[in-house]
Short mmCIF file of C-alpha atoms in Angstrom, two decimals:
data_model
loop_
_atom_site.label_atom_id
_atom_site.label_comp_id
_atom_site.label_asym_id
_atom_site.label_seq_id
_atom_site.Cartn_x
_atom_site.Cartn_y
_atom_site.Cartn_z
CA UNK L 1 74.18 63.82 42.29
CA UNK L 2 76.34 64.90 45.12
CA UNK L 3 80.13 65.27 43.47
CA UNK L 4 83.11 67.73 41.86
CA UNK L 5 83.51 68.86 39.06
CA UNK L 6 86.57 69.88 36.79
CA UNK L 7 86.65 71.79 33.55
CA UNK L 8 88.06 71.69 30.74
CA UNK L 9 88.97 67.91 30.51
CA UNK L 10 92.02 69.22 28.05
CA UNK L 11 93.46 72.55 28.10
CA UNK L 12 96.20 73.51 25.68
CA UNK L 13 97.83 77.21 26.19
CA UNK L 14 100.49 78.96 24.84
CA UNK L 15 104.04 79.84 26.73
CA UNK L 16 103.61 82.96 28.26
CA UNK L 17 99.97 82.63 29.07
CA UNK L 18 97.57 82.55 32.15
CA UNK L 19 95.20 79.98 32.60
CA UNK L 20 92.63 78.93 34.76
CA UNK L 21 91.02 75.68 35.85
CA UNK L 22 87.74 75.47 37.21
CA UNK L 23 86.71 73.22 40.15
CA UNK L 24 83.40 73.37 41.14
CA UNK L 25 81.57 70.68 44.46
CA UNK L 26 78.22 70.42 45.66
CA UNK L 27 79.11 67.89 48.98
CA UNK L 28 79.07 71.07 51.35
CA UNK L 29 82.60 70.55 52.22
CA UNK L 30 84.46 73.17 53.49
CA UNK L 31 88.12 72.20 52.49
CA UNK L 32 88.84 72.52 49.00
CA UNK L 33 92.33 70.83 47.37
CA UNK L 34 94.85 71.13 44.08
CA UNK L 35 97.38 68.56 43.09
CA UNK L 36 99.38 67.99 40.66
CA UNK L 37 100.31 64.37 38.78
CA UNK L 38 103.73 64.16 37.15
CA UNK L 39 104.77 61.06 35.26
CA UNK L 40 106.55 58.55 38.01
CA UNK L 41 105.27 61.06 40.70
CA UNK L 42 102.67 60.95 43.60
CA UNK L 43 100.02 63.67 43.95
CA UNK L 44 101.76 66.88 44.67
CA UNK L 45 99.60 69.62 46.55
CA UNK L 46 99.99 73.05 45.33
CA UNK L 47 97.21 74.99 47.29
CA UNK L 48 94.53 73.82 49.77
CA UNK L 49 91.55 75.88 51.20
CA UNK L 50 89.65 74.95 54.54
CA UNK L 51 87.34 77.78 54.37
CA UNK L 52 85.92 80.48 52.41
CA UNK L 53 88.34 83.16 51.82
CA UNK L 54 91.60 81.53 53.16
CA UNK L 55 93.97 79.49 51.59
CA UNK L 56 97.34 77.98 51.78
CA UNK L 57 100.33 76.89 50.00
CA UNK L 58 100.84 73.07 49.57
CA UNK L 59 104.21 72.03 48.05
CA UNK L 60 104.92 73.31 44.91
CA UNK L 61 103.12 76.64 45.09
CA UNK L 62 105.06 78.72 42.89
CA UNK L 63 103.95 80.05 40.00
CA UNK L 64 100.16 79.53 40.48
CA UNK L 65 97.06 81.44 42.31
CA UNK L 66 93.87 80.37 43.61
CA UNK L 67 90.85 81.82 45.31
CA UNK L 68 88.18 80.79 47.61
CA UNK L 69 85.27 83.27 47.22
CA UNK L 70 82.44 80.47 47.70
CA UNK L 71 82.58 77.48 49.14
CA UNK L 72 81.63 75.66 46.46
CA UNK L 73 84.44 76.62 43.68
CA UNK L 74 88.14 76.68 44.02
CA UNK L 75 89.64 78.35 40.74
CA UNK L 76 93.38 77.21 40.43
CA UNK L 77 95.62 79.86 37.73
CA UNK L 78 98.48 78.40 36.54
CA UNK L 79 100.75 81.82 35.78
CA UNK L 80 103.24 82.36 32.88
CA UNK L 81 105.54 82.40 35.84
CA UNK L 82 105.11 78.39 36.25
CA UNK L 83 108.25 76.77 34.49
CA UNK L 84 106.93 73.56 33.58
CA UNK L 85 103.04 73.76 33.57
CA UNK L 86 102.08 70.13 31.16
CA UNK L 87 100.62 67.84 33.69
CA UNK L 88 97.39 66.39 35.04
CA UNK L 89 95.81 68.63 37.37
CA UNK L 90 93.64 67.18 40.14
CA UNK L 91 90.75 69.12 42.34
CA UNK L 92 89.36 67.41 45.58
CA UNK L 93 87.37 68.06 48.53
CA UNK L 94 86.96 67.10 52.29
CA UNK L 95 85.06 67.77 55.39
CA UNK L 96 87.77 69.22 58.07
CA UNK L 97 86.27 68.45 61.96
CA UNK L 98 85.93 65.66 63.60
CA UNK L 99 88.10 63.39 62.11
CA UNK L 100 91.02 62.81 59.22
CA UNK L 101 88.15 62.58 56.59
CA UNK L 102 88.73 61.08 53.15
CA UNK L 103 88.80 63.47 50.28
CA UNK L 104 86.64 63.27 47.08
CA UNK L 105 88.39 63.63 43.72
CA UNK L 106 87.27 65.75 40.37
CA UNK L 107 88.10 63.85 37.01
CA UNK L 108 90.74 65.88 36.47
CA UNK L 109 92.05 68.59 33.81
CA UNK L 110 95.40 67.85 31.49
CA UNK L 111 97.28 71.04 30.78
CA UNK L 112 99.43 71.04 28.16
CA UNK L 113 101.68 73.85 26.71
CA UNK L 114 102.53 74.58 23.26
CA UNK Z 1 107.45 67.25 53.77
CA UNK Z 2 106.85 63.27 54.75
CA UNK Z 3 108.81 60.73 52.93
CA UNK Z 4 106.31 58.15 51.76
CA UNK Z 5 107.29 55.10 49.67
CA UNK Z 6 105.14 52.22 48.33
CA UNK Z 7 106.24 48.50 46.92
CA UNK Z 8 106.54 47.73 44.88
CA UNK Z 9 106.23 50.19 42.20
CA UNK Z 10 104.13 48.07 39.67
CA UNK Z 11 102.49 44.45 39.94
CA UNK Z 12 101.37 41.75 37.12
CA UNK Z 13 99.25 38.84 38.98
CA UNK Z 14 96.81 36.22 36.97
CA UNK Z 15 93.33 36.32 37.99
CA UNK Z 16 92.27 34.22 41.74
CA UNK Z 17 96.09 35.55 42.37
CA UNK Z 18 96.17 37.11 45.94
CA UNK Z 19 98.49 39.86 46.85
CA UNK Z 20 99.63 42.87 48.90
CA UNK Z 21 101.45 46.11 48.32
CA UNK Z 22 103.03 48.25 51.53
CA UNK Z 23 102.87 51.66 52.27
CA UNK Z 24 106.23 53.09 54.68
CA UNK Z 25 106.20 56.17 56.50
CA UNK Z 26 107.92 58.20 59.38
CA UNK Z 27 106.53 56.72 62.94
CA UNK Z 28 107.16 59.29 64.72
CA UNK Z 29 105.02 61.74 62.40
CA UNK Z 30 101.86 60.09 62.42
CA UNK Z 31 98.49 60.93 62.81
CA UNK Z 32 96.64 58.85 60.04
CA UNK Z 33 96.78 56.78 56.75
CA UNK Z 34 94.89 57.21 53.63
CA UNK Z 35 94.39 54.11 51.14
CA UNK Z 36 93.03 54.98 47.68
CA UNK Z 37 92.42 53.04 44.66
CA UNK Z 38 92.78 55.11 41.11
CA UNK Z 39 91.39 53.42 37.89
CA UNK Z 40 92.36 54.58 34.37
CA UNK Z 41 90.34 57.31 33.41
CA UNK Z 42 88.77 57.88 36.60
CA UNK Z 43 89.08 59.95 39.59
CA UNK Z 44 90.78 58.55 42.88
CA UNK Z 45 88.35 56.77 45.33
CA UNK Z 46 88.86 56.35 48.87
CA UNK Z 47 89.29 53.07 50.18
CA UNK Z 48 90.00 53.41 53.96
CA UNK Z 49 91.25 55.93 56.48
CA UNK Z 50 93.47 54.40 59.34
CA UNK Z 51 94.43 56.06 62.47
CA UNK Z 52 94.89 53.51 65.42
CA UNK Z 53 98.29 51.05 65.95
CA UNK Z 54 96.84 47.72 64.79
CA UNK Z 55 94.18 48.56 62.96
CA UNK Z 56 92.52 46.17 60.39
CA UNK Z 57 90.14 47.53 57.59
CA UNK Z 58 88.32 45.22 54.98
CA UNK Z 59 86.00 46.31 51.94
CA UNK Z 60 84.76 43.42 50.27
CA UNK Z 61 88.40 41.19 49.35
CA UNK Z 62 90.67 44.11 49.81
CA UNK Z 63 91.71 44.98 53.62
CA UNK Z 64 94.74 47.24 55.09
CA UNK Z 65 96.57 46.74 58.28
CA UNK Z 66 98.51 49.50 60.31
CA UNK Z 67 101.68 49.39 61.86
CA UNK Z 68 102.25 53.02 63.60
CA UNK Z 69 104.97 51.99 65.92
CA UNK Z 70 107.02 50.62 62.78
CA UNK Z 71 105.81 52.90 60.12
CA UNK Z 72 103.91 50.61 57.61
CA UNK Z 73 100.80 49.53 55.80
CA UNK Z 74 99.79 46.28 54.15
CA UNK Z 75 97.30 46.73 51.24
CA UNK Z 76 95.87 42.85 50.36
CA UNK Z 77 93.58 42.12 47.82
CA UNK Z 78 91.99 38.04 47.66
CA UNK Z 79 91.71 36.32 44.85
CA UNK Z 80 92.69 39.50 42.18
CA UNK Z 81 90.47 40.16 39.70
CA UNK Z 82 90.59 42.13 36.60
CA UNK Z 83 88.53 44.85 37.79
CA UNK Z 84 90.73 45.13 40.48
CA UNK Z 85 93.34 46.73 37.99
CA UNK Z 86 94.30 50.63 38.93
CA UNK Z 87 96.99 52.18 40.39
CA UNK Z 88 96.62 52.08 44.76
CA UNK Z 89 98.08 55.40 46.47
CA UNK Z 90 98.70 55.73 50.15
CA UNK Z 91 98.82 59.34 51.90
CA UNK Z 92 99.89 59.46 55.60
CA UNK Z 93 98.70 62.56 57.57
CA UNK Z 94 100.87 63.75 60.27
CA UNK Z 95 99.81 65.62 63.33
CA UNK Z 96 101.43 69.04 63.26
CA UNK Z 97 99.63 69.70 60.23
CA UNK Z 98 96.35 69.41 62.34
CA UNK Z 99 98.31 71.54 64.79
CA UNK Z 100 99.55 74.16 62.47
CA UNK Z 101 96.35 74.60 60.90
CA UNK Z 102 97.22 72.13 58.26
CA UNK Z 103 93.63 70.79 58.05
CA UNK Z 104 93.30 67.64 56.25
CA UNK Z 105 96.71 67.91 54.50
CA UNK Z 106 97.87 64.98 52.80
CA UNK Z 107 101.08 63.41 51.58
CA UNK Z 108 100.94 60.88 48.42
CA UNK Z 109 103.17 58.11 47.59
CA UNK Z 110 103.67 57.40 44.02
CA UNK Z 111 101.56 54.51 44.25
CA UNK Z 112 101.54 50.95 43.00
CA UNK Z 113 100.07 50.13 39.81
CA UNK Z 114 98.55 46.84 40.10
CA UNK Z 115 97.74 44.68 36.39
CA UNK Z 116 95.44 41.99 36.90
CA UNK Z 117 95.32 39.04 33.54
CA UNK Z 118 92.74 36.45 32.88
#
C-alpha cells in the first residue's frame, strides 16, 4: 500500500539531547513536509523539501535539521538547541507541478522531553 | 506568514444536524485553499483543493464554497453524523510562494473541532 510512514509513534528524550524522527513515503512524491502541532495551534511548518538534496525553512525552523538524501525519506532532528521540543510532530508529502496538489499525512510522532 | 482564522473554534450538533464552519484569509494573497478533515488518532485527509472565485466542491454530504474576492470559505456538512466527528483545518496557499520557489507551501488555521451526538 501506497502511503508514509512515521517512527517512533512516542519518543521521550532527555534535555540536552538530539533526536531524530524518521519519515519514510512510497507515493513517488517529490516534496517532502514537517509540521509541528501545539495545543490551541494550527500546523506549523518547520522544514519542507521539493527535491532531493534541497530543502527549506518553514516557520519555526530554529533549532532543528533535516536532510533529503532520497526521495523517499525526510529525517527531521530536533537539536538540544530547540527550547521547547514536547509536541506532536507531523510528516507529509505532495506532488509539486501542475497544480496546488493536496498533501498526504504520516500518523505522526509525539516528542516529549523529560 | 498568512493570517488564517476558522469559526468557530469548536462545534457540538445532534445527529441529522446540518452545519458549516468558515475559513478567512487575505484576498489579495491568494492562490488556493486546502480543506482537510483530521480524526482522533489519525492522520489528516484531504478533502478538497480550491483555486477558482466561486468555486463549489461536494464529497458525499460535505461541500466547500470559495469566495477569493472577499477572502472566505464555507465548509457544510448535511445531516451530521457521528462519524463525521474530527477536527476540519483549512490552509490557503498564496502565490509568491509558487513564485519564490515556495512549492506547495501551506498555511494552517487552527481548525474547528466539530462533536457530533446521537
Amino acid at each position: 500500500d501506497g502511503g508514509i510512514t512515521q517512527s517512533p509513534k512516542y519518543l521521550f528524550r532527555k534535555e540536552g539531547q538530539n533526536v531524530t524522527l524518521s519519515c519514510e513515503q512510497n507515493l513517488n512524491h517529490d516534496a517532502m513536509y514537517w509540521y509541528r502541532q501545539d495545543p490551541g495551534q494550527g500546523l506549523r511548518l518547520i522544514y519542507y523539501s521539493q527535491i532531493v538534496n534541497d530543502f527549506q525553512k518553514g516557520d519555526i525552523a530554529e533549532g532543528y535539521s533535516v536532510s533529503r538524501e532520497k526521495k523517499e525519506s525526510f529525517p527531521l532532528t530536533v537539536t538540544s538547541a530547540q527550547k521547547n521540543p514536547t509536541a506532536f510532530y507531523l510528516c507529509a508529502s505532495s506532488a509539486t507541478s501542475g497544480g496546488p496538489w493536496e498533501q498526504f499525512f504520516g500518523p505522526g510522532t509525539r516528542l516529549t522531553v523529560l | 506568514i498568512l493570517n488564517v482564522e476558522q469559526s468557530p473554534q469548536s462545534l457540538h450538533v445532534q445527529e441529522g444536524d446540518s452545519t458549516n464552519f468558515t475559513c478567512s484569509f487575505p484576498s489579495s494573497n491568494f492562490y488556493a485553499l486546502h480543506w482537510y478533515r483530521w480524526e482522533t488518532a489519525k492522520s489528516p485527509e484531504a478533502l478538497f483543493v480550491m483555486t477558482l472565485n466561486g468555486d463549489e466542491k461536494k464529497k458525499g454530504r460535505i461541500s466547500a464554497t470559495l469566495n477569493t474576492k472577499e477572502g472566505y470559505s464555507y465548509l457544510y456538512i448535511k445531516g451530521s453524523q457521528p462519524e463525521d466527528s474530527a477536527t476540519y483545518l483549512c490552509a490557503p496557499k498564496a502565490p509568491r510562494d509558487i513564485l519564490t520557489g515556495g512549492g506547495n507551501k501551506l498555511t494552517f488555521g487552527t481548525g474547528t473541532q466539530l462533536k457530533v451526538e446521537l
